Coordinates of C-alpha atoms in Angstrom, one line a residue:
X1314 CA -22.4 -4.9 4.6
X1315 CA -19.5 -6.6 6.3
X1316 CA -17.0 -4.5 8.3
X1317 CA -13.7 -5.6 9.9
X1318 CA -11.1 -3.5 11.7
X1319 CA -7.4 -3.6 12.3
X1320 CA -6.6 -1.5 15.4
X1321 CA -3.5 0.2 16.8
X1322 CA -1.7 0.4 13.5
X1323 CA 1.4 2.6 13.8
X1324 CA 2.4 5.2 11.2
X1325 CA 5.2 2.9 9.9
X1326 CA 2.8 0.0 9.6
X1327 CA 0.3 2.2 7.8
X1328 CA 3.0 3.2 5.2
X1329 CA 4.0 -0.5 4.8
X1330 CA 0.4 -1.7 4.2
X1331 CA -0.9 1.2 2.1
X1332 CA 2.3 1.8 0.1
X1333 CA 3.3 5.0 -1.8
X1334 CA 0.2 6.9 -2.9
X1335 CA -2.0 4.0 -1.5
X1336 CA -0.8 1.7 -4.4
X1337 CA -0.7 -1.5 -2.4
X1338 CA -4.1 -1.1 -0.7
X1339 CA -5.6 -0.2 -4.1
X1340 CA -4.6 -3.7 -5.3
X1341 CA -6.4 -5.4 -2.4
X1342 CA -9.5 -3.2 -3.0
X1343 CA -9.7 -4.0 -6.7
X1344 CA -9.0 -7.7 -6.4
X1345 CA -11.5 -8.4 -3.5
X1346 CA -14.0 -5.6 -4.2
X1347 CA -13.7 -4.0 -0.8
X1348 CA -13.2 -0.5 0.5
X1349 CA -10.3 0.1 2.9
X1350 CA -10.1 3.3 4.9
X1351 CA -7.8 4.6 7.7
X1352 CA -9.2 6.5 10.7
X1353 CA -6.5 7.5 13.2
X1354 CA -4.8 4.2 14.0
X1355 CA -7.7 2.0 12.8
X1356 CA -7.9 0.3 9.4
X1357 CA -11.5 -0.3 8.4
X1358 CA -12.5 -2.8 5.7
X1359 CA -15.9 -2.8 4.2
X1360 CA -17.6 -4.9 1.5
X1361 CA -20.7 -6.7 0.4
X1362 CA -19.1 -10.1 0.6
X1363 CA -18.3 -11.4 4.1
X1364 CA -15.8 -13.8 2.6
X1365 CA -14.0 -11.0 0.6
X1366 CA -13.8 -8.7 3.7
X1367 CA -12.3 -11.5 5.8
X1368 CA -9.8 -12.4 3.0
X1369 CA -8.8 -8.7 2.8
X1370 CA -8.3 -8.6 6.5
X1371 CA -6.1 -11.7 6.3
X1372 CA -4.1 -10.2 3.5
X1373 CA -3.5 -7.0 5.5
X1374 CA -2.5 -8.9 8.6
X1375 CA -0.1 -10.9 6.4
X1376 CA 1.4 -7.7 5.0
X1377 CA 2.0 -6.4 8.5
X1378 CA 3.5 -9.7 9.5
X1379 CA 5.9 -9.7 6.6
X1380 CA 6.8 -6.0 7.4
X1381 CA 7.5 -6.9 11.0
X1382 CA 9.9 -9.7 10.0
X1383 CA 11.8 -7.4 7.7
X1384 CA 10.6 -8.8 4.4
X1385 CA 9.8 -6.6 1.4
X1386 CA 6.2 -5.8 0.9
X1387 CA 5.6 -4.7 -2.7
X1388 CA 3.0 -5.1 -5.5
X1389 CA 4.1 -8.7 -6.4
X1390 CA 4.0 -9.8 -2.8
X1391 CA 0.5 -8.4 -2.4
X1392 CA -0.7 -10.1 -5.5
X1393 CA 0.8 -13.4 -4.2
X1394 CA -0.9 -12.9 -0.8
X1395 CA -4.2 -12.4 -2.4
X1396 CA -3.8 -15.5 -4.6
X1397 CA -2.8 -17.6 -1.6
X1398 CA -5.7 -16.2 0.5
X1399 CA -8.2 -17.2 -2.1
X1400 CA -6.7 -20.7 -2.1
X1401 CA -6.4 -20.9 1.7
X1402 CA -2.6 -21.1 1.6
X1403 CA -1.5 -17.9 3.4
X1404 CA 0.1 -19.8 6.3
X1405 CA 2.2 -21.7 3.8
X1406 CA 4.0 -18.5 2.8
X1407 CA 5.3 -18.0 6.3
X1408 CA 6.3 -21.6 6.6
X1409 CA 8.2 -21.2 3.4
X1410 CA 9.9 -18.0 4.3
X1411 CA 11.2 -19.1 7.7
X1412 CA 14.8 -19.9 6.6
X1413 CA 17.4 -17.8 4.8
X1414 CA 19.2 -19.8 2.1
X1415 CA 22.1 -17.4 1.7
X1416 CA 22.8 -13.7 1.4
X1417 CA 23.4 -11.7 -1.8
X1418 CA 26.5 -9.6 -2.3
X1419 CA 24.4 -6.7 -1.0
X1420 CA 23.6 -8.7 2.2
X1421 CA 20.0 -9.2 1.2
X1422 CA 18.6 -12.5 2.4
X1423 CA 17.4 -15.0 -0.2
X1424 CA 14.4 -16.9 1.1
X1425 CA 11.9 -19.3 -0.4
X1426 CA 8.5 -17.7 -1.2
X1427 CA 6.3 -20.7 -1.6
X1428 CA 6.0 -24.1 0.1
X1429 CA 7.0 -25.8 -3.2
X1430 CA 10.2 -23.8 -3.2
X1431 CA 10.9 -24.7 0.4
X1432 CA 10.5 -28.4 -0.4
X1433 CA 12.8 -27.9 -3.4
X1434 CA 15.5 -26.5 -1.1
X1435 CA 15.0 -29.4 1.3
X1436 CA 15.6 -31.8 -1.6
X1437 CA 18.7 -30.0 -2.7
X1438 CA 20.1 -30.3 0.9
X1439 CA 19.0 -33.9 1.5
X1440 CA 19.6 -35.6 -1.8
X1441 CA 22.7 -36.3 -3.9
X1442 CA 20.5 -35.7 -7.0
X1443 CA 17.5 -33.5 -7.4
X1444 CA 15.4 -33.3 -10.6
X1445 CA 13.2 -30.2 -10.5
X1446 CA 10.5 -29.7 -13.2
X1447 CA 8.4 -26.6 -13.3
X1448 CA 7.2 -23.6 -15.3
X1449 CA 9.1 -20.4 -15.9
X1450 CA 9.4 -18.0 -13.0
X1451 CA 9.4 -20.6 -10.2
X1452 CA 13.0 -20.0 -9.2
X1453 CA 14.4 -23.4 -10.3
X1454 CA 17.8 -22.1 -11.4
X1455 CA 18.1 -19.1 -9.0
X1456 CA 17.4 -21.2 -5.9
X1457 CA 19.8 -23.9 -7.0
X1458 CA 22.5 -21.3 -7.4
X1459 CA 21.7 -19.8 -4.0
X1460 CA 21.9 -23.2 -2.3
X1461 CA 25.2 -23.9 -4.2
X1462 CA 26.6 -20.5 -3.1
X1463 CA 25.8 -21.3 0.5
X1464 CA 27.4 -24.7 0.3
X1465 CA 30.6 -23.1 -1.2
X1466 CA 30.7 -20.5 1.5
X1467 CA 30.4 -23.2 4.2
X1468 CA 33.1 -25.4 2.6
X1469 CA 30.6 -28.2 1.9
X1470 CA 31.8 -28.2 -1.7
X1471 CA 34.9 -26.8 -3.4
X1472 CA 33.4 -25.5 -6.6
X1473 CA 30.1 -24.8 -8.4
X1474 CA 29.8 -26.3 -11.9
X1475 CA 26.9 -24.9 -14.0
X1476 CA 25.9 -26.2 -17.4
X1477 CA 23.1 -26.2 -19.9
X1478 CA 22.6 -27.6 -23.4
X1479 CA 23.5 -25.1 -26.1
X1480 CA 20.1 -25.4 -27.9
X1481 CA 18.6 -22.4 -29.7
X1482 CA 15.2 -21.1 -28.8
X1483 CA 14.9 -18.8 -31.8
X1484 CA 16.3 -18.0 -35.2
X1485 CA 20.0 -17.7 -34.2
X1486 CA 22.2 -20.7 -34.8
X1487 CA 25.6 -21.4 -33.3
X1488 CA 27.3 -21.4 -36.6
X1489 CA 26.1 -18.0 -37.6
X1490 CA 27.1 -16.2 -34.3
X1491 CA 30.3 -14.3 -34.4
X1492 CA 33.5 -15.2 -32.5
X1493 CA 35.2 -18.4 -31.4
X1494 CA 33.4 -21.4 -29.7
X1495 CA 33.6 -19.8 -26.2
X1496 CA 31.9 -16.6 -27.6
X1497 CA 29.4 -18.6 -29.5
X1498 CA 28.1 -20.5 -26.5
X1499 CA 28.2 -17.6 -24.1
X1500 CA 24.7 -16.3 -24.9
X1501 CA 23.2 -19.6 -24.0
X1502 CA 24.9 -19.6 -20.6
X1503 CA 23.9 -16.0 -19.8
X1504 CA 21.0 -16.9 -17.4
X1505 CA 23.6 -18.7 -15.3
X1506 CA 25.8 -15.7 -15.2
X1507 CA 22.9 -13.5 -14.2
X1508 CA 22.1 -15.6 -11.2
X1509 CA 25.8 -15.8 -10.1
X1510 CA 26.2 -12.0 -10.5
X1511 CA 23.2 -11.3 -8.3
X1512 CA 24.4 -13.5 -5.5
X1513 CA 28.2 -13.0 -5.6
X1514 CA 28.5 -9.7 -7.5
X1515 CA 29.9 -9.5 -11.0
X1516 CA 33.5 -8.8 -9.9
X1517 CA 33.7 -11.5 -7.3
X1518 CA 32.0 -14.0 -9.6
X1519 CA 34.6 -13.4 -12.3
X1520 CA 37.5 -13.8 -9.8
X1521 CA 35.9 -17.1 -8.6
X1522 CA 35.8 -18.3 -12.2
X1523 CA 39.5 -17.5 -12.7
X1524 CA 40.3 -19.5 -9.5
X1525 CA 38.2 -22.4 -10.7
X1526 CA 35.7 -22.1 -7.9
X1527 CA 33.0 -21.5 -10.5
X1528 CA 32.8 -23.2 -13.8
X1529 CA 30.3 -22.5 -16.5
X1530 CA 30.3 -24.7 -19.7
X1531 CA 28.0 -26.3 -22.3
X1532 CA 26.7 -29.7 -21.3
X1533 CA 28.6 -31.4 -24.0
X1534 CA 31.9 -30.5 -22.2
X1535 CA 31.0 -32.8 -19.3
X1536 CA 31.7 -36.0 -21.2
X1537 CA 34.6 -38.0 -19.9
X1538 CA 35.0 -36.1 -16.6
X1539 CA 34.6 -37.1 -13.0
X1540 CA 33.3 -34.2 -10.9
X1541 CA 34.2 -34.4 -7.2
X1542 CA 33.3 -32.1 -4.2
X1543 CA 31.2 -30.0 -6.5
X1544 CA 27.6 -28.7 -6.7
X1545 CA 26.6 -29.3 -10.3
X1546 CA 23.6 -27.5 -11.8
X1547 CA 22.3 -28.6 -15.2
X1548 CA 19.9 -26.0 -16.3
X1549 CA 17.3 -26.2 -19.2
X1550 CA 17.5 -30.0 -18.9
X1551 CA 14.4 -30.4 -21.0
X1552 CA 16.6 -29.6 -24.0
X1553 CA 18.8 -32.7 -23.4
X1554 CA 18.2 -36.2 -24.6
X1555 CA 18.0 -39.1 -22.1
X1556 CA 21.4 -40.3 -23.2
X1557 CA 22.9 -36.9 -22.5
X1558 CA 21.3 -36.7 -19.1
X1559 CA 22.6 -40.1 -18.3
X1560 CA 26.1 -38.9 -19.3
X1561 CA 25.8 -35.9 -17.0
X1562 CA 24.5 -37.9 -14.0
X1563 CA 27.3 -40.4 -14.3
X1564 CA 29.8 -37.6 -13.9
X1565 CA 29.1 -37.5 -10.2
X1566 CA 32.2 -38.0 -8.1
X1567 CA 32.9 -38.2 -4.4
X1568 CA 31.2 -35.4 -2.3
X1569 CA 29.3 -34.0 -5.2
X1570 CA 25.6 -33.2 -5.6
X1571 CA 23.7 -32.5 -8.8
X1572 CA 20.4 -30.8 -9.8
X1573 CA 18.7 -31.0 -13.1
X1574 CA 16.2 -28.2 -13.8
X1575 CA 13.8 -27.8 -16.7
X1576 CA 10.4 -26.8 -18.0
X1577 CA 8.9 -29.6 -20.1
X1578 CA 6.5 -27.1 -21.7
X1579 CA 9.4 -25.2 -23.3
X1580 CA 11.3 -27.8 -25.3
X1581 CA 13.5 -26.4 -28.1
X1582 CA 14.7 -29.7 -29.5
X1583 CA 13.7 -30.5 -33.2
X1584 CA 11.3 -33.2 -31.8
X1585 CA 9.6 -32.9 -28.5
X1586 CA 9.9 -36.6 -28.0
X1587 CA 13.7 -36.3 -27.9
X1588 CA 13.6 -34.6 -24.5
X1589 CA 14.9 -36.9 -21.8
X1590 CA 13.9 -35.0 -18.6
X1591 CA 10.5 -36.6 -17.9
X1592 CA 11.9 -40.0 -18.9
X1593 CA 14.9 -39.5 -16.5
X1594 CA 12.6 -38.5 -13.7
X1595 CA 10.4 -41.6 -14.2
X1596 CA 13.4 -44.0 -14.4
X1597 CA 15.1 -42.6 -11.3
X1598 CA 12.1 -41.8 -9.1
X1599 CA 12.4 -44.9 -6.9
X1600 CA 16.1 -44.6 -6.1
X1601 CA 17.0 -43.5 -2.6
X1602 CA 19.1 -40.3 -2.6
X1603 CA 17.3 -38.9 -5.7
X1604 CA 14.5 -36.3 -5.2
X1605 CA 11.9 -35.5 -7.8
X1606 CA 10.4 -32.0 -7.4
X1607 CA 7.5 -30.6 -9.4
X1608 CA 6.7 -26.9 -9.1
X1609 CA 3.5 -25.4 -10.6
X1610 CA 1.9 -22.1 -11.3
X1611 CA 1.4 -21.5 -7.5
X1612 CA 5.2 -21.3 -7.2
X1613 CA 5.7 -18.6 -9.9
X1614 CA 7.2 -15.6 -8.2
X1615 CA 8.9 -13.8 -11.1
X1616 CA 5.9 -11.5 -12.0
X1617 CA 2.2 -11.8 -11.6
X1618 CA 1.8 -11.6 -15.3
X1619 CA 4.1 -14.6 -15.7
X1620 CA 1.9 -16.5 -13.4
X1621 CA -1.2 -15.6 -15.4
X1622 CA 0.5 -16.6 -18.6
X1623 CA 1.5 -20.0 -17.2
X1624 CA -2.1 -20.5 -16.0
X1625 CA -3.5 -19.5 -19.4
X1626 CA -1.2 -21.9 -21.3
X1627 CA -2.0 -24.7 -18.8
X1628 CA -5.7 -24.2 -19.3
X1629 CA -5.3 -24.2 -23.1
X1630 CA -3.4 -27.5 -23.0
X1631 CA -6.0 -29.0 -20.7
X1632 CA -8.8 -27.9 -23.0
X1633 CA -7.0 -29.2 -26.0
X1634 CA -6.8 -32.7 -24.5
X1635 CA -4.9 -35.6 -26.1
X1636 CA -3.9 -35.5 -29.7
X1637 CA -6.3 -37.0 -32.3
X1638 CA -5.9 -40.7 -32.6
X1639 CA -4.0 -41.0 -29.3
X1640 CA -5.3 -42.1 -26.0
X1641 CA -4.1 -40.5 -22.8
X1642 CA -2.2 -42.8 -20.6
X1643 CA -3.8 -43.3 -17.1
X1644 CA -1.8 -41.7 -14.3
X1645 CA -0.1 -43.9 -11.9
X1646 CA -1.7 -43.7 -8.4

């Protein structure tokens, strides 16, 4: 039986680590098969596995460390700490969360939560163009909007332009939706509004739209324009052809930066082969000033269940292997 102790834990620290009705500590106990008790100001961890007890102690220390730096410690954070502890990446979380990207309209700091996200933000800051490919829940769009908001606040850019292809992911079609064209495309742009409203607040975001500081439009509306001193975000880029992405990229004007985000496992085009995002990343990968970022399931921060879903689909795809009659291309080293 392995035993570890964390001593001199204050009452506030105890509440942060154990959570309401011990919900947080119960997650650690179930995941790592340990028993955690509190005796006065000492937290005691017991278990049959030395490795699991040590991991549990590391997770608890990390929870305390986050609490001391003012970060939220909730169930999703605890699950992420356990996952990172099992993969030896706990220290990466603290490296990632060192900088504040911007503040929401409620003055809540927006920080990266994984090393992959931190590298993504660095690419957004350092490169004129960033192409970010990754699964759902990795913060591709939200972090791009957060970085754009900070650049607008600092006067680095004069406006934020957000766009995405108006491609359906279900049964609804543009022609059968009620209203004029603006009302028809609005549902497809709603995720962009959601990110803006969280960062700026709904009322301020609407006023910024009226003043032209924020523009949200379908990708097709970009043709023929030159976009200067703007941060341009092209969301759901996996649903655009290579020709359309070329059109978007060549809109870049003086003082502008652009990011293309997308999940190549969720292509809604009639033919998967019509998607241009991977082709675009391959063509532009060697150009200076263009960053290619690839996030994975370790960067999923939306919900633990989302992370598990992404892992399950990745495993299913890996088990399936290449399609019959086709040979898998060797990866470039």
